[in-house]
PDB file of C-alpha atoms in Angstrom:
ATOM      1  CA  MET A   1      13.925   5.364 -18.718  1.00  0.00           C
ATOM      2  CA  GLN A   2      11.746   3.706 -21.342  1.00  0.00           C
ATOM      3  CA  LYS A   3       8.414   2.607 -19.848  1.00  0.00           C
ATOM      4  CA  SER A   4       8.559  -0.686 -21.754  1.00  0.00           C
ATOM      5  CA  LYS A   5      11.978  -1.514 -20.261  1.00  0.00           C
ATOM      6  CA  CYS A   6      11.270  -0.653 -16.611  1.00  0.00           C
ATOM      7  CA  ARG A   7       8.174   0.106 -14.578  1.00  0.00           C
ATOM      8  CA  LEU A   8       6.547  -0.443 -11.229  1.00  0.00           C
ATOM      9  CA  VAL A   9       3.926  -3.189 -11.317  1.00  0.00           C
ATOM     10  CA  SER A  10       1.041  -3.290  -8.842  1.00  0.00           C
ATOM     11  CA  LEU A  11       0.301  -6.787  -7.640  1.00  0.00           C
ATOM     12  CA  PRO A  12      -3.105  -7.738  -6.245  1.00  0.00           C
ATOM     13  CA  LYS A  13      -3.367  -7.195  -2.504  1.00  0.00           C
ATOM     14  CA  ILE A  14      -6.111  -9.319  -0.985  1.00  0.00           C
ATOM     15  CA  ILE A  15      -6.894  -7.909   2.452  1.00  0.00           C
ATOM     16  CA  ASP A  16      -7.960 -10.468   5.018  1.00  0.00           C
ATOM     17  CA  PRO A  17      -8.166 -10.071   8.802  1.00  0.00           C
ATOM     18  CA  ARG A  18      -6.143 -13.299   9.109  1.00  0.00           C
ATOM     19  CA  GLY A  19      -3.319 -11.755   7.047  1.00  0.00           C
ATOM     20  CA  ASN A  20      -2.995 -10.273   3.589  1.00  0.00           C
ATOM     21  CA  LEU A  21      -2.219 -12.221   0.415  1.00  0.00           C
ATOM     22  CA  THR A  22      -0.514 -11.097  -2.776  1.00  0.00           C
ATOM     23  CA  VAL A  23      -0.299 -13.128  -5.961  1.00  0.00           C
ATOM     24  CA  ALA A  24       1.764 -12.719  -9.132  1.00  0.00           C
ATOM     25  CA  GLU A  25       0.618 -14.682 -12.175  1.00  0.00           C
ATOM     26  CA  GLN A  26       2.695 -14.984 -15.316  1.00  0.00           C
ATOM     27  CA  THR A  27       1.447 -13.037 -18.320  1.00  0.00           C
ATOM     28  CA  ILE A  28      -1.103 -11.239 -16.073  1.00  0.00           C
ATOM     29  CA  GLU A  29       0.824  -9.154 -13.507  1.00  0.00           C
ATOM     30  CA  VAL A  30       4.178 -10.590 -14.590  1.00  0.00           C
ATOM     31  CA  PRO A  31       4.752  -9.671 -18.259  1.00  0.00           C
ATOM     32  CA  PHE A  32       6.646 -12.893 -19.090  1.00  0.00           C
ATOM     33  CA  ASP A  33       6.618 -16.623 -18.449  1.00  0.00           C
ATOM     34  CA  ILE A  34       8.421 -17.377 -15.177  1.00  0.00           C
ATOM     35  CA  ALA A  35      11.343 -19.797 -15.586  1.00  0.00           C
ATOM     36  CA  ARG A  36      13.212 -19.153 -12.322  1.00  0.00           C
ATOM     37  CA  VAL A  37      12.531 -17.724  -8.867  1.00  0.00           C
ATOM     38  CA  TYR A  38      15.231 -16.734  -6.390  1.00  0.00           C
ATOM     39  CA  TRP A  39      15.585 -14.510  -3.340  1.00  0.00           C
ATOM     40  CA  THR A  40      18.357 -12.794  -1.413  1.00  0.00           C
ATOM     41  CA  TYR A  41      18.351 -12.237   2.348  1.00  0.00           C
ATOM     42  CA  ASP A  42      20.695 -11.689   5.328  1.00  0.00           C
ATOM     43  CA  ILE A  43      22.492  -9.002   3.326  1.00  0.00           C
ATOM     44  CA  PRO A  44      25.062  -7.305   5.581  1.00  0.00           C
ATOM     45  CA  SER A  45      24.714  -3.583   6.238  1.00  0.00           C
ATOM     46  CA  GLY A  46      26.386  -1.507   3.531  1.00  0.00           C
ATOM     47  CA  GLU A  47      26.522  -4.314   0.961  1.00  0.00           C
ATOM     48  CA  SER A  48      25.034  -4.164  -2.517  1.00  0.00           C
ATOM     49  CA  ARG A  49      23.747  -6.789  -4.940  1.00  0.00           C
ATOM     50  CA  GLY A  50      23.238  -6.846  -8.691  1.00  0.00           C
ATOM     51  CA  GLY A  51      25.863  -4.861 -10.544  1.00  0.00           C
ATOM     52  CA  HIS A  52      25.011  -6.416 -13.905  1.00  0.00           C
ATOM     53  CA  ALA A  53      22.647  -6.394 -16.887  1.00  0.00           C
ATOM     54  CA  HIS A  54      20.978  -9.194 -18.844  1.00  0.00           C
ATOM     55  CA  LYS A  55      20.890  -9.657 -22.602  1.00  0.00           C
ATOM     56  CA  THR A  56      17.713 -11.795 -22.711  1.00  0.00           C
ATOM     57  CA  CYS A  57      16.410 -12.302 -19.165  1.00  0.00           C
ATOM     58  CA  GLU A  58      13.575 -10.114 -17.866  1.00  0.00           C
ATOM     59  CA  GLU A  59      12.929  -9.823 -14.135  1.00  0.00           C
ATOM     60  CA  LEU A  60      10.321  -8.697 -11.641  1.00  0.00           C
ATOM     61  CA  ILE A  61      11.943  -7.612  -8.353  1.00  0.00           C
ATOM     62  CA  VAL A  62       9.826  -7.559  -5.169  1.00  0.00           C
ATOM     63  CA  ALA A  63      10.684  -6.482  -1.619  1.00  0.00           C
ATOM     64  CA  VAL A  64       8.704  -9.232   0.119  1.00  0.00           C
ATOM     65  CA  SER A  65      10.044  -8.059   3.482  1.00  0.00           C
ATOM     66  CA  GLY A  66      11.778  -4.848   4.508  1.00  0.00           C
ATOM     67  CA  SER A  67      13.071  -2.399   1.937  1.00  0.00           C
ATOM     68  CA  PHE A  68      15.923  -1.627  -0.448  1.00  0.00           C
ATOM     69  CA  ASN A  69      16.791   0.610  -3.377  1.00  0.00           C
ATOM     70  CA  VAL A  70      17.122  -0.521  -6.987  1.00  0.00           C
ATOM     71  CA  THR A  71      19.056   1.790  -9.301  1.00  0.00           C
ATOM     72  CA  LEU A  72      18.441   1.156 -12.991  1.00  0.00           C
ATOM     73  CA  ASP A  73      20.747   2.453 -15.708  1.00  0.00           C
ATOM     74  CA  ASN A  74      20.028   2.277 -19.452  1.00  0.00           C
ATOM     75  CA  GLY A  75      23.427   3.681 -20.415  1.00  0.00           C
ATOM     76  CA  HIS A  76      22.084   7.235 -20.660  1.00  0.00           C
ATOM     77  CA  GLU A  77      20.133   7.863 -17.461  1.00  0.00           C
ATOM     78  CA  ARG A  78      19.749   6.377 -13.995  1.00  0.00           C
ATOM     79  CA  THR A  79      16.577   6.039 -11.957  1.00  0.00           C
ATOM     80  CA  THR A  80      16.391   4.803  -8.364  1.00  0.00           C
ATOM     81  CA  TYR A  81      13.314   3.034  -7.008  1.00  0.00           C
ATOM     82  CA  HIS A  82      12.731   2.445  -3.297  1.00  0.00           C
ATOM     83  CA  LEU A  83      10.957  -0.894  -2.922  1.00  0.00           C
ATOM     84  CA  ASN A  84       9.163  -1.441   0.379  1.00  0.00           C
ATOM     85  CA  HIS A  85       5.757  -2.987  -0.430  1.00  0.00           C
ATOM     86  CA  PRO A  86       5.281  -6.747  -0.934  1.00  0.00           C
ATOM     87  CA  TYR A  87       2.375  -5.971  -3.288  1.00  0.00           C
ATOM     88  CA  GLN A  88       4.529  -4.012  -5.740  1.00  0.00           C
ATOM     89  CA  GLY A  89       7.216  -5.243  -8.108  1.00  0.00           C
ATOM     90  CA  LEU A  90       9.763  -3.541 -10.328  1.00  0.00           C
ATOM     91  CA  TYR A  91       9.828  -4.878 -13.873  1.00  0.00           C
ATOM     92  CA  VAL A  92      13.321  -4.758 -15.375  1.00  0.00           C
ATOM     93  CA  GLY A  93      13.613  -5.503 -19.070  1.00  0.00           C
ATOM     94  CA  THR A  94      16.669  -6.573 -21.019  1.00  0.00           C
ATOM     95  CA  GLY A  95      19.754  -4.406 -21.444  1.00  0.00           C
ATOM     96  CA  ILE A  96      19.315  -2.528 -18.151  1.00  0.00           C
ATOM     97  CA  TRP A  97      22.100  -2.313 -15.563  1.00  0.00           C
ATOM     98  CA  ARG A  98      20.783  -2.826 -12.035  1.00  0.00           C
ATOM     99  CA  THR A  99      22.272  -2.266  -8.594  1.00  0.00           C
ATOM    100  CA  LEU A 100      20.462  -3.044  -5.336  1.00  0.00           C
ATOM    101  CA  ASP A 101      21.543  -1.412  -2.087  1.00  0.00           C
ATOM    102  CA  ASP A 102      20.478   0.204   1.178  1.00  0.00           C
ATOM    103  CA  PHE A 103      18.886  -3.022   2.443  1.00  0.00           C
ATOM    104  CA  SER A 104      16.956  -2.703   5.688  1.00  0.00           C
ATOM    105  CA  SER A 105      17.514  -5.241   8.441  1.00  0.00           C
ATOM    106  CA  GLY A 106      15.588  -8.433   7.692  1.00  0.00           C
ATOM    107  CA  SER A 107      14.835  -7.508   4.103  1.00  0.00           C
ATOM    108  CA  VAL A 108      14.110 -10.211   1.541  1.00  0.00           C
ATOM    109  CA  CYS A 109      14.395  -9.533  -2.203  1.00  0.00           C
ATOM    110  CA  LEU A 110      12.372 -11.910  -4.388  1.00  0.00           C
ATOM    111  CA  VAL A 111      13.129 -12.086  -8.112  1.00  0.00           C
ATOM    112  CA  LEU A 112      10.943 -13.703 -10.762  1.00  0.00           C
ATOM    113  CA  ALA A 113      13.013 -14.324 -13.910  1.00  0.00           C
ATOM    114  CA  SER A 114      12.052 -15.149 -17.481  1.00  0.00           C
ATOM    115  CA  HIS A 115      15.031 -17.449 -18.090  1.00  0.00           C
ATOM    116  CA  LEU A 116      17.024 -20.109 -16.298  1.00  0.00           C
ATOM    117  CA  PHE A 117      20.508 -19.091 -15.103  1.00  0.00           C
ATOM    118  CA  GLU A 118      22.938 -18.775 -18.001  1.00  0.00           C
ATOM    119  CA  GLU A 119      26.253 -17.057 -17.301  1.00  0.00           C
ATOM    120  CA  GLU A 120      26.561 -15.927 -20.947  1.00  0.00           C
ATOM    121  CA  ASP A 121      23.366 -13.842 -20.519  1.00  0.00           C
ATOM    122  CA  TYR A 122      25.086 -11.612 -17.942  1.00  0.00           C
ATOM    123  CA  ILE A 123      27.027  -8.435 -18.644  1.00  0.00           C
ATOM    124  CA  ARG A 124      29.097  -8.013 -15.478  1.00  0.00           C
ATOM    125  CA  GLU A 125      31.484  -5.200 -16.452  1.00  0.00           C
ATOM    126  CA  TYR A 126      30.018  -1.692 -16.716  1.00  0.00           C
ATOM    127  CA  ASP A 127      32.275  -0.691 -19.653  1.00  0.00           C
ATOM    128  CA  GLU A 128      31.104  -3.780 -21.566  1.00  0.00           C
ATOM    129  CA  PHE A 129      27.510  -2.808 -20.749  1.00  0.00           C
ATOM    130  CA  LEU A 130      28.017   0.674 -22.244  1.00  0.00           C
ATOM    131  CA  GLU A 131      29.441  -0.901 -25.421  1.00  0.00           C
ATOM    132  CA  TYR A 132      26.479  -3.300 -25.552  1.00  0.00           C
ATOM    133  CA  VAL A 133      24.033  -0.384 -25.270  1.00  0.00           C
ATOM    134  CA  LYS A 134      25.886   1.555 -27.950  1.00  0.00           C
ATOM    135  CA  CYS A 135      25.780  -1.414 -30.359  1.00  0.00           C
ATOM    136  CA  SER A 136      22.068  -2.012 -29.627  1.00  0.00           C
ATOM    137  CA  GLU A 137      20.981   1.506 -30.622  1.00  0.00           C
TER     138      GLU A 137
END
């Protein structure tokens, strides 16, 4: 997987006896301007999320509570990341298929996105994704 397209990002962890704090600032830890923030939670056992790629939207995925797996696919190889630290994010660039699964009980997945929601930015069919990758090379 190309390092520029996907990588783990360490976020500052400020340790305090009253409780820890983590911050993510755009263009510092987050390699893009943040246009949208969303989170998923209460995901039933055995369910998965994602199952798509983006043409222009970049994302930083953070397990703010609990854990889950993120499998990234560039059309040639797949890499699975286990996210379980709220001070670590997974940067996912454009043109990468992502699937999230194996959610622990009580997990919360936070996503920082570079673009507002636009349905036309999504590639939701895997065969279409492979064609997109082929045309982009």
